[in-house]
PDB file of C-alpha atoms and ligand atoms in Angstrom:
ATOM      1  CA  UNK A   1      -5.782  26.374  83.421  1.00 52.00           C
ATOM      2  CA  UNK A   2      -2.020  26.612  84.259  1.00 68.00           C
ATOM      3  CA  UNK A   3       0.036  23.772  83.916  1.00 89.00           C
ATOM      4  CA  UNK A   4       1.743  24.913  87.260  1.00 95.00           C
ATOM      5  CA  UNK A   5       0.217  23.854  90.798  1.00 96.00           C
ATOM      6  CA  UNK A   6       2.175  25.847  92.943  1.00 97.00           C
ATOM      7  CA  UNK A   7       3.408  29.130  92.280  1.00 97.00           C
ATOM      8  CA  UNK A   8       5.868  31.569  94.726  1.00 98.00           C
ATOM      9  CA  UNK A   9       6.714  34.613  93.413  1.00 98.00           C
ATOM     10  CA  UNK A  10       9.443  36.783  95.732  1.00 98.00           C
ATOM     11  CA  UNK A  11       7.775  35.714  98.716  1.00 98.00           C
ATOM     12  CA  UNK A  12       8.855  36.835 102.081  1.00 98.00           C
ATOM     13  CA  UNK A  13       8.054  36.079 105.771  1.00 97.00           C
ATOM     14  CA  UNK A  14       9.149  37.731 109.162  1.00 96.00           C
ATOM     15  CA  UNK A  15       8.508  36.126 112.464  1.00 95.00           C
ATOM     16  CA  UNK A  16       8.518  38.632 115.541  1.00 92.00           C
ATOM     17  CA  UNK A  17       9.087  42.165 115.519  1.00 90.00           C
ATOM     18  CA  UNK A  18      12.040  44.683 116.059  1.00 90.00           C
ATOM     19  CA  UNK A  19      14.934  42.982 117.482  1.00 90.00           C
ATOM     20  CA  UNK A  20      13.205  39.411 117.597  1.00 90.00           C
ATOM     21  CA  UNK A  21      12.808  39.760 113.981  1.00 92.00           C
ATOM     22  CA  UNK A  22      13.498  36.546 112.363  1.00 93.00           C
ATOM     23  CA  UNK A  23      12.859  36.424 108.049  1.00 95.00           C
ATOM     24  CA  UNK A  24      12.135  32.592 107.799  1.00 97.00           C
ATOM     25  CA  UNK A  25      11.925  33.156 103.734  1.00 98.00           C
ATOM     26  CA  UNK A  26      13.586  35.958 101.855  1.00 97.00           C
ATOM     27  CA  UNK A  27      12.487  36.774  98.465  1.00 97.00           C
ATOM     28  CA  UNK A  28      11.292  32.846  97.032  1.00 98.00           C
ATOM     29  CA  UNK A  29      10.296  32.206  93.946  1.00 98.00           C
ATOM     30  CA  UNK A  30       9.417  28.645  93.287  1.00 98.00           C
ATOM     31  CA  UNK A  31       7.053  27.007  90.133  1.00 97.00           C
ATOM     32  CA  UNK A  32       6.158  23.602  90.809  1.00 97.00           C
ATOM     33  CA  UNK A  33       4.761  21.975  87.444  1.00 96.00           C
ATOM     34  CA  UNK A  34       1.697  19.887  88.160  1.00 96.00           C
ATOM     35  CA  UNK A  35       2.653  16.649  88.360  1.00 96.00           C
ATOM     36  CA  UNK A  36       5.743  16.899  89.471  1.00 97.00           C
ATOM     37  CA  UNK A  37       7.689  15.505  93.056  1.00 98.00           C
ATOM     38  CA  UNK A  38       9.924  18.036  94.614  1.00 98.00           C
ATOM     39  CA  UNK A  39      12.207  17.739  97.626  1.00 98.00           C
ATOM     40  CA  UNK A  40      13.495  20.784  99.648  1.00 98.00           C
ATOM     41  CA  UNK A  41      16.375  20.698 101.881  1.00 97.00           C
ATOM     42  CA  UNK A  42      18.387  22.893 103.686  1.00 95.00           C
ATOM     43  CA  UNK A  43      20.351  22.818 107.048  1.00 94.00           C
ATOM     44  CA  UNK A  44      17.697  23.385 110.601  1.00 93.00           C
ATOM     45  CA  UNK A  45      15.883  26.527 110.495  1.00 95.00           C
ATOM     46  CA  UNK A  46      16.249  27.602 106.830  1.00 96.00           C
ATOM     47  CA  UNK A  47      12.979  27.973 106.520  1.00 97.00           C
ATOM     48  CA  UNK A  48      11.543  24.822 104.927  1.00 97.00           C
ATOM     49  CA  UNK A  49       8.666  24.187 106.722  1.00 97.00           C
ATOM     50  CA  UNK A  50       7.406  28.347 106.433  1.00 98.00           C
ATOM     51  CA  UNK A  51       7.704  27.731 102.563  1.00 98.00           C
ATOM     52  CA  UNK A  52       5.745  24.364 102.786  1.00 97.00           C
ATOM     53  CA  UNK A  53       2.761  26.581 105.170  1.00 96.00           C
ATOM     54  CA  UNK A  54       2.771  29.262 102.714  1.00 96.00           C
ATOM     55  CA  UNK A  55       2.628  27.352  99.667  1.00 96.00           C
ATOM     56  CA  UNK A  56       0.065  25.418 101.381  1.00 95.00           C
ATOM     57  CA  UNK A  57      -2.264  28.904 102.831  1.00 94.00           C
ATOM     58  CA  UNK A  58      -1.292  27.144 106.091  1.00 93.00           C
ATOM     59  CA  UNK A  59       0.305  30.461 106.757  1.00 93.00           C
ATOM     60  CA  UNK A  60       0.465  33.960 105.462  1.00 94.00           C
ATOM     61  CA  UNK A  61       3.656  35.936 103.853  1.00 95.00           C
ATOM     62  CA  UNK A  62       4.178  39.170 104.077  1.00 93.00           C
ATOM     63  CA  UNK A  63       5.424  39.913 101.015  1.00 96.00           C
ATOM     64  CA  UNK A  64       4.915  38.368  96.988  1.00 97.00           C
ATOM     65  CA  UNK A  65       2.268  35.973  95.956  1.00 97.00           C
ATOM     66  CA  UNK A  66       1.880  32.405  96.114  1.00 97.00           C
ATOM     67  CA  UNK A  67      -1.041  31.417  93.284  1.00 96.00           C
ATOM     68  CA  UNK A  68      -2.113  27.523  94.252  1.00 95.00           C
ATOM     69  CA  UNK A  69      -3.990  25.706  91.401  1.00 90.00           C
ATOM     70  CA  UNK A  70      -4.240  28.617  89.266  1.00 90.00           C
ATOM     71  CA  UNK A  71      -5.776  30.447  92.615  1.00 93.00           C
ATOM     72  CA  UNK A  72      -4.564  33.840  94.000  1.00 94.00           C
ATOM     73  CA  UNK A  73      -4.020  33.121  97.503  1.00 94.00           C
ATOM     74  CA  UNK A  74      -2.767  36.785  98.648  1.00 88.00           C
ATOM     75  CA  UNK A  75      -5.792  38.757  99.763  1.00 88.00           C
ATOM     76  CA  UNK A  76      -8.246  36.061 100.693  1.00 93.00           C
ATOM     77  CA  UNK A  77     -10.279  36.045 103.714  1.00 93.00           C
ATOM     78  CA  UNK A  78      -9.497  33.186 106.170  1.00 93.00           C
ATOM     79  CA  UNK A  79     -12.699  31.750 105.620  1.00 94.00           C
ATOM     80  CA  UNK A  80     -11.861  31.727 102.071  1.00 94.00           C
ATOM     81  CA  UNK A  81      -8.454  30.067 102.400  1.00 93.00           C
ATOM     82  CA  UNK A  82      -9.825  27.169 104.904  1.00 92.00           C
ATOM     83  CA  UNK A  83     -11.776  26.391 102.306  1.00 91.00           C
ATOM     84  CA  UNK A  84      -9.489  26.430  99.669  1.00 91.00           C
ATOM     85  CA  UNK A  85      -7.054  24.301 101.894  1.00 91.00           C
ATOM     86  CA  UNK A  86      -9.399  21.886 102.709  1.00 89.00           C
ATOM     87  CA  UNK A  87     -10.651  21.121  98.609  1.00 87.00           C
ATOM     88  CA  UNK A  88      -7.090  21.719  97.210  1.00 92.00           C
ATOM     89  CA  UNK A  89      -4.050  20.727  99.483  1.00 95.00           C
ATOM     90  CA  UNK A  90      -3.059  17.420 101.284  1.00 95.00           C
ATOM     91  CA  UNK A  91      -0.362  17.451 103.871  1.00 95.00           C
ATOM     92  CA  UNK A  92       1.364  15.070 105.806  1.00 95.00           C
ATOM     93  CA  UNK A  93       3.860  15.301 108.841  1.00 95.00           C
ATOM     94  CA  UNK A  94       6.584  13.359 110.394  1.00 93.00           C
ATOM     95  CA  UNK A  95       4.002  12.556 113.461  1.00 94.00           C
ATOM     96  CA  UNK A  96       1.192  10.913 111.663  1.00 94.00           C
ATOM     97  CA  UNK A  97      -1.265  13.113 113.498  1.00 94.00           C
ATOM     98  CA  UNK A  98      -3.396   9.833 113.383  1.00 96.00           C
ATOM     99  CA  UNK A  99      -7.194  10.222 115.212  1.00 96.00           C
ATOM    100  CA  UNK A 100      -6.328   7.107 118.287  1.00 96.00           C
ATOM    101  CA  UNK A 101      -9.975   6.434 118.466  1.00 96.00           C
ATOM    102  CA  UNK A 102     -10.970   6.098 115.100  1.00 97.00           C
ATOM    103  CA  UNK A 103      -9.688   3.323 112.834  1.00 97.00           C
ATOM    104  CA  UNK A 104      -7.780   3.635 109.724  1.00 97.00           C
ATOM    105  CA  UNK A 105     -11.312   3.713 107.619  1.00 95.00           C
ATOM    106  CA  UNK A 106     -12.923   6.529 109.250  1.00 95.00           C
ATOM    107  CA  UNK A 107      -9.444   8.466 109.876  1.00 97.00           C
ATOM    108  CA  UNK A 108      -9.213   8.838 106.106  1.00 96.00           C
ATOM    109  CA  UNK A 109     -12.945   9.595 105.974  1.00 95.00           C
ATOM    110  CA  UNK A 110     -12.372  12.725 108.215  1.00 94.00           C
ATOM    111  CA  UNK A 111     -11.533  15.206 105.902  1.00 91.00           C
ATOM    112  CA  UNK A 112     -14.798  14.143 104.147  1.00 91.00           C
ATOM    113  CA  UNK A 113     -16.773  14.301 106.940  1.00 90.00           C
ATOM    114  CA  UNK A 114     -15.521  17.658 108.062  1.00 87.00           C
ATOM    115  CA  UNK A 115     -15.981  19.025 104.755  1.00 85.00           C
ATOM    116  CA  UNK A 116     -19.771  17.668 105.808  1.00 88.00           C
ATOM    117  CA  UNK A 117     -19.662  15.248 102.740  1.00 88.00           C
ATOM    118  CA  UNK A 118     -20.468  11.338 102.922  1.00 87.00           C
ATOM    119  CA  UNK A 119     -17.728   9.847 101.810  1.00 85.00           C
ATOM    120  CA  UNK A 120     -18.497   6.740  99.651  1.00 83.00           C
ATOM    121  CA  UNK A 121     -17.840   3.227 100.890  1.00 78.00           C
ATOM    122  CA  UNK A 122     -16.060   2.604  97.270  1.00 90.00           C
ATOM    123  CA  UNK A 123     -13.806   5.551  97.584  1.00 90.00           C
ATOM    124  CA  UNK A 124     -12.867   4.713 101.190  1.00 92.00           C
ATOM    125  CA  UNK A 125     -11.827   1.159  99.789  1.00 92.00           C
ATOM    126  CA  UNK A 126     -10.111   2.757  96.694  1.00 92.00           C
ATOM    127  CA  UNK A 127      -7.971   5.209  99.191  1.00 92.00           C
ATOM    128  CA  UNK A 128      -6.881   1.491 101.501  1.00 94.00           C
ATOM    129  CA  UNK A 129      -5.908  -0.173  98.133  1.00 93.00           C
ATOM    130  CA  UNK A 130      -3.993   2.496  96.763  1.00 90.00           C
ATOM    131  CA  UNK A 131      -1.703   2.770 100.050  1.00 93.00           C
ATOM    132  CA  UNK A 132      -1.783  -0.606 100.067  1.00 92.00           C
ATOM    133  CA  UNK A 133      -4.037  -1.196 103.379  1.00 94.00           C
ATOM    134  CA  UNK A 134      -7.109  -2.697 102.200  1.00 92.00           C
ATOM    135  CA  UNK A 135      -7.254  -5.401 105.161  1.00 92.00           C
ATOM    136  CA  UNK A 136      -6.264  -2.811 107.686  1.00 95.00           C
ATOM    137  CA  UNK A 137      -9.813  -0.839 107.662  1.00 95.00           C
ATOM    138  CA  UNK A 138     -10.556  -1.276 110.698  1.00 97.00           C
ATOM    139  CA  UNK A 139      -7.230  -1.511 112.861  1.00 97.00           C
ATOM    140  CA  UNK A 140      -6.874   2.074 115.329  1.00 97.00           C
ATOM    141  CA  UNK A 141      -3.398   3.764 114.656  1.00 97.00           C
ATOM    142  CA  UNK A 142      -2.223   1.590 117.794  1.00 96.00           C
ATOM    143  CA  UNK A 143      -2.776  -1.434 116.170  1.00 96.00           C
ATOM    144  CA  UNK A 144      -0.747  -0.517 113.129  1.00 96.00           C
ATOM    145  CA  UNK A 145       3.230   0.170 112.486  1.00 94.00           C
ATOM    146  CA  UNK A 146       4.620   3.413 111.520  1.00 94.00           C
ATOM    147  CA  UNK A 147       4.718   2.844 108.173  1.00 93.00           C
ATOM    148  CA  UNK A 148       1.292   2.033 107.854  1.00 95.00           C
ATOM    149  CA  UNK A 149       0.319   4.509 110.401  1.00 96.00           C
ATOM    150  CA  UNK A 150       2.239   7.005 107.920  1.00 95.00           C
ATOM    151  CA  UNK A 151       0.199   5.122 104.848  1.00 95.00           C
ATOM    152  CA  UNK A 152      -2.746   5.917 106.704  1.00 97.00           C
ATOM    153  CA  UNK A 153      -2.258   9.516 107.014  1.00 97.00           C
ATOM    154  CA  UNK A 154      -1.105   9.684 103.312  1.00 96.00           C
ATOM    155  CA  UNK A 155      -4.356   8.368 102.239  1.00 96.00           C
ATOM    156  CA  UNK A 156      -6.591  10.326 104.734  1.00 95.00           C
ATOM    157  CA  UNK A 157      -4.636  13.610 102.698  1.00 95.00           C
ATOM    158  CA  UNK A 158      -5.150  12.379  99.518  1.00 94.00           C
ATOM    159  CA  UNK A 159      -9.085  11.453  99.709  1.00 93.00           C
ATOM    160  CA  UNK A 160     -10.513  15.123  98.767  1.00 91.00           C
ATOM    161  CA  UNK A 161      -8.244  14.526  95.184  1.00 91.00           C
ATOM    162  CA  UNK A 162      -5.733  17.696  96.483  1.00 93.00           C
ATOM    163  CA  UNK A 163      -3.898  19.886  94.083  1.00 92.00           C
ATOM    164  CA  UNK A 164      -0.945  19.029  95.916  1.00 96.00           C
ATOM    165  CA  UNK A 165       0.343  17.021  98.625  1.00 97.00           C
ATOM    166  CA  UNK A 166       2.767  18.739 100.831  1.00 97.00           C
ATOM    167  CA  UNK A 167       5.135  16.349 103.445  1.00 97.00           C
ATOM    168  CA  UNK A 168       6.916  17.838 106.010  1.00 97.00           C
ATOM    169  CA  UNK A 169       9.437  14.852 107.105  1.00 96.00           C
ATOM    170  CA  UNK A 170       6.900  12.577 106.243  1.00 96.00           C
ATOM    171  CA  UNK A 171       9.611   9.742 106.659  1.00 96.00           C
ATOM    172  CA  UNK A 172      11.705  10.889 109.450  1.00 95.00           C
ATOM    173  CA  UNK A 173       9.501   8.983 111.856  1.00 94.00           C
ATOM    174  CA  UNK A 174      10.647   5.670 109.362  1.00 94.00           C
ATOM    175  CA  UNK A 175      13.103   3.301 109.589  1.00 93.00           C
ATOM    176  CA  UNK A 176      15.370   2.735 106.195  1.00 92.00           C
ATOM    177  CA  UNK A 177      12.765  -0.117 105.027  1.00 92.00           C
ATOM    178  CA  UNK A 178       9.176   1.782 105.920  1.00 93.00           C
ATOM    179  CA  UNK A 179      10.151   4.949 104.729  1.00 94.00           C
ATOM    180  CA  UNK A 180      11.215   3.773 101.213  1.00 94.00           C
ATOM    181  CA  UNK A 181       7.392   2.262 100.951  1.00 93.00           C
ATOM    182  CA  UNK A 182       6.169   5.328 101.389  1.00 94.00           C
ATOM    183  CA  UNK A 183       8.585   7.461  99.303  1.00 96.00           C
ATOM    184  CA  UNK A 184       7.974   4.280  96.772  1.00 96.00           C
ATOM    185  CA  UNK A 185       4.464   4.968  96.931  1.00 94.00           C
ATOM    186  CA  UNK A 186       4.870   8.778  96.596  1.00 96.00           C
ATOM    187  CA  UNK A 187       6.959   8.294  93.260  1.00 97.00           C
ATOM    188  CA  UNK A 188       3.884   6.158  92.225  1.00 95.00           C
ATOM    189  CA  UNK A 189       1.531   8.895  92.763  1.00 94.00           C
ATOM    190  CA  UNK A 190       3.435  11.134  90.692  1.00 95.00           C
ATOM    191  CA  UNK A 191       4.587   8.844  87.803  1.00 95.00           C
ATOM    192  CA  UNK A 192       0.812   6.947  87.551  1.00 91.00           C
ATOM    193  CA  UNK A 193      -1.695   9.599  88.790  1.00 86.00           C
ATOM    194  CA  UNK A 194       0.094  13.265  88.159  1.00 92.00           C
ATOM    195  CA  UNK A 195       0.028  14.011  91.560  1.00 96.00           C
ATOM    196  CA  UNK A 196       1.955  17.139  92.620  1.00 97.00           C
ATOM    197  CA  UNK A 197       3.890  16.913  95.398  1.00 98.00           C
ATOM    198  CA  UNK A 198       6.358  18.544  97.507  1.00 98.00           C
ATOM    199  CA  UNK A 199       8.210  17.295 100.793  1.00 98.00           C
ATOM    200  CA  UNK A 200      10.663  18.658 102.934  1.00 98.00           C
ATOM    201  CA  UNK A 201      13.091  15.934 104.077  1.00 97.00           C
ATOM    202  CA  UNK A 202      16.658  15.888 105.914  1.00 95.00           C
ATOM    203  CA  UNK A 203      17.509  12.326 104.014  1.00 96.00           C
ATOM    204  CA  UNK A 204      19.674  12.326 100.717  1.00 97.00           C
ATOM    205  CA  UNK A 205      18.010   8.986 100.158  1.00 97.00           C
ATOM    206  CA  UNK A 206      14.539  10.113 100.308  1.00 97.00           C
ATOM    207  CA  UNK A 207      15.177  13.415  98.167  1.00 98.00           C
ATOM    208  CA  UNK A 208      16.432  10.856  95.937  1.00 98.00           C
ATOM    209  CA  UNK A 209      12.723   9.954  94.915  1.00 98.00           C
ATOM    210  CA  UNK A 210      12.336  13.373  93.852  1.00 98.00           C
ATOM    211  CA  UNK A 211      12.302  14.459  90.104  1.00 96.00           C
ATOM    212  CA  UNK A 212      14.330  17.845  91.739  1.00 98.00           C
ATOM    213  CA  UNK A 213      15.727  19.432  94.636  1.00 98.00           C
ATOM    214  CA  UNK A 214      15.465  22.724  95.989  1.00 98.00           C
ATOM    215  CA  UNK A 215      18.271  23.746  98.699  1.00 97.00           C
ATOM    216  CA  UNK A 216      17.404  26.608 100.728  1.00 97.00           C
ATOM    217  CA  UNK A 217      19.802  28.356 103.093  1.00 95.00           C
ATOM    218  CA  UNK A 218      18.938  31.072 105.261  1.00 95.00           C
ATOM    219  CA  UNK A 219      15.220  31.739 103.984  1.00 97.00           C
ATOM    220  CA  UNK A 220      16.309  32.133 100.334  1.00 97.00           C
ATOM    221  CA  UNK A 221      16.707  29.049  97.598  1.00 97.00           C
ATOM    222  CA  UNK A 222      20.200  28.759  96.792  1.00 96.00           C
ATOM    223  CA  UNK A 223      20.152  26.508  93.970  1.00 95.00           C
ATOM    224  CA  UNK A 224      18.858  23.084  92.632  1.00 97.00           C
ATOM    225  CA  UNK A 225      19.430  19.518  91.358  1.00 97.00           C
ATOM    226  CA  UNK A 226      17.267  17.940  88.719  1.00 97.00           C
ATOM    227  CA  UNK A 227      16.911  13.717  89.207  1.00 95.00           C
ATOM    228  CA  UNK A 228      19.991  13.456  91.591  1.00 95.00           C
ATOM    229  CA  UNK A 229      21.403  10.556  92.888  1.00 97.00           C
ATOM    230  CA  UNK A 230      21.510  10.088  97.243  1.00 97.00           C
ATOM    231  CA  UNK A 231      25.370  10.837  97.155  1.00 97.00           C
ATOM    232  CA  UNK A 232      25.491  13.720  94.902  1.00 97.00           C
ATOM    233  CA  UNK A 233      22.412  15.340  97.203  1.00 97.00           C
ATOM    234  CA  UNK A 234      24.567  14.690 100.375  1.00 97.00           C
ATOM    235  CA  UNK A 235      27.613  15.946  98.714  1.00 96.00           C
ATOM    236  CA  UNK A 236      25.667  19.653  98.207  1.00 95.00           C
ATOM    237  CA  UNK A 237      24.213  19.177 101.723  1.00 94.00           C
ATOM    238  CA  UNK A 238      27.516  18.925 103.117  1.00 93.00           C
ATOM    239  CA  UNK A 239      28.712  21.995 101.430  1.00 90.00           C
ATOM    240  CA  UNK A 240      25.861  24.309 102.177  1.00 88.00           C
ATOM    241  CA  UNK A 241      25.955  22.930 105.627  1.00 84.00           C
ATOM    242  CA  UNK A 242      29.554  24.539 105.828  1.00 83.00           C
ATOM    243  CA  UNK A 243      28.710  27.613 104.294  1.00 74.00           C
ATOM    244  CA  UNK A 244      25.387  27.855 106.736  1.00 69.00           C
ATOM    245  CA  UNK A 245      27.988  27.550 110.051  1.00 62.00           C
TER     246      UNK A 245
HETATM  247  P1  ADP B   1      13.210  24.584 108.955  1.00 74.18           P
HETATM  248  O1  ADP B   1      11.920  23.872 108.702  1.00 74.18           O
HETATM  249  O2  ADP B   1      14.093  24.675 107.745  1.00 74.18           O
HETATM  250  O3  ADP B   1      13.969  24.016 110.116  1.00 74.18           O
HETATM  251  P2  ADP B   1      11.521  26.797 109.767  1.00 74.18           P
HETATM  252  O4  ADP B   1      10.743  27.191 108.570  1.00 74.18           O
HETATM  253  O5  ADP B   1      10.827  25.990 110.802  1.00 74.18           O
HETATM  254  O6  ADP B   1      12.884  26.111 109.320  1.00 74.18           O
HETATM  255  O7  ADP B   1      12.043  28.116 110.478  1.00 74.18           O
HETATM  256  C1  ADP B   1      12.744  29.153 109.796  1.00 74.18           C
HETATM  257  C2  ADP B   1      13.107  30.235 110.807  1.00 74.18           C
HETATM  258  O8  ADP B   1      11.931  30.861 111.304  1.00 74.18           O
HETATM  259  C3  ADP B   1      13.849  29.713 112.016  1.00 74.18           C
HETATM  260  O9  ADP B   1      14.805  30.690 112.413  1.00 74.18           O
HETATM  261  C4  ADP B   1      12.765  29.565 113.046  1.00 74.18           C
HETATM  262  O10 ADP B   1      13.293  29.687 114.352  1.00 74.18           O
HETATM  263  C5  ADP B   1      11.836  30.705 112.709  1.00 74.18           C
HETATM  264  N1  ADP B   1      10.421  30.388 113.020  1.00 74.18           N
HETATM  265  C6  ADP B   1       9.671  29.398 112.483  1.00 74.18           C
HETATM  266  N2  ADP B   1       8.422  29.398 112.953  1.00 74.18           N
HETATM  267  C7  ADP B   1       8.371  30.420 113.840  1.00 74.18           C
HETATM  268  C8  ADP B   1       7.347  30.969 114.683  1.00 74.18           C
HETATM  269  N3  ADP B   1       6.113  30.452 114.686  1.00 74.18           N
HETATM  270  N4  ADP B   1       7.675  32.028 115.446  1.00 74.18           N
HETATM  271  C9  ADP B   1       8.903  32.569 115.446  1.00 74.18           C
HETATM  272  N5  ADP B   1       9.915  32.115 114.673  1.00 74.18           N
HETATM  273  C10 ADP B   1       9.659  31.066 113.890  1.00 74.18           C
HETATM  274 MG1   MG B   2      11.072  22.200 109.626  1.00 74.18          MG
END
């Protein structure tokens, strides 16, 4: 077994044909160790969310090889890859995508469930704790604030044990205060249980959390920063931002 969860090897995309051609990633190659917490930034329409749906067999490229968990993805049927997304990735989005009708209990079941597995009242309890809403089983997304909303949804993605967890924005719905709980509790899952993850975020603060960052311009990865500080992150923001305009 690699010691690599995620890898992208010259991967490409195109969107549209002919003249509405538009290559969202352009020759990426990306290793994510397993275990490790990775933020990728880059100015609007870089191509950050493609390369989280690709890594993720969310979406197909058109070009290289992404290998998740020591799994091929390139050439799989799409039965294949549901089922390979549904045992091996988590992902979480800026809207919490939260079911209204069910509460926060049987939301993080639903994976479970759909996966037509029982989930078992321990590890329902275990998933609460561990996000830090074990006397919130039974509140509906309604009844609970973003950030626990958020907490909610990281815990529904984490309850099938995924290779990785993948966050597009998952604090740009936050205030200051919220999101740092989650991004605390993301570090947490990385540092205590090896979790692998990987989030997209437009925050120097919340890339901060990160053990690296990837900046991607224009569909390609234009260089990185290893444990950054907020301020030295928005310093290379600013810059590529320039270049990008
Ligand atoms: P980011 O997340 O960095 O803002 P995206 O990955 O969403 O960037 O998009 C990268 C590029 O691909 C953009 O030019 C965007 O307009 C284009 N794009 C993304 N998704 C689609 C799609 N489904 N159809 C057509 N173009 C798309
Ligand atoms: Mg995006």
């Amino acid at each position: 077994m690699s010691n690599d969860a995620v890898v992208l090897t010259s991967v490409t995309k195109t969107y549209g044909t002919g003249d509405r051609a538009v290559r969202a990633l352009d020759g990426v190659s990306l290793t994510l160790p397993t275990g490790s917490f990775t933020a990728v930034m880059g100015p609007s329409g870089s191509g950050k969310s493609t390369l989280l749906q690709v890594a993720a067999g969310l979406d197909r490229p058109d070009g290289g090889s992404v290998v998740l968990g020591g799994t091929e993805l390139t050439g799989r049927s799409e039965k294949e890859l549901t089922l390979l997304r549904r045992d091996r990735i988590g992902f979480v989005f800026q809207q919490f995508n939260l079911m209204p009708m069910l509460s926060a209990e049987q939301n993080i079941a639903l994976p479970l469930r759909l996966a037509g597995r029982k989930p078992a009242r321990g590890a329902l309890r275990e998933a609460l704790e561990r996000v830090g809403l074990a006397g919130r089983a039974h509140h509906r997304p309604t009844e609970m604030s973003g950030g626990q909303q958020q907490r909610v949804a990281l815990a529904r993605a984490l309850i099938t044990r995924p290779d990785v967890l993948f966050g597009d924005e998952p604090t740009g719905a936050l205030d200051s205060t919220t999101g740092r709980e989650v991004l605390t509790l993301l570090r947490g899952l990385a540092d205590d249980g090896g979790q692998t993850i990987v989030m997209v975020t437009h925050d120097p603060q919340a890339a901060s959390f990160a053990d690296r960052v990837v900046f991607l311009v224009d569909g390609g990865i234009t260089g990185e920063l290893a444990r950054p500080s907020a301020p030295e992150i928005a310093a290379r923001m600013t810059e590529l931002e320039e270049i990008s305009c």
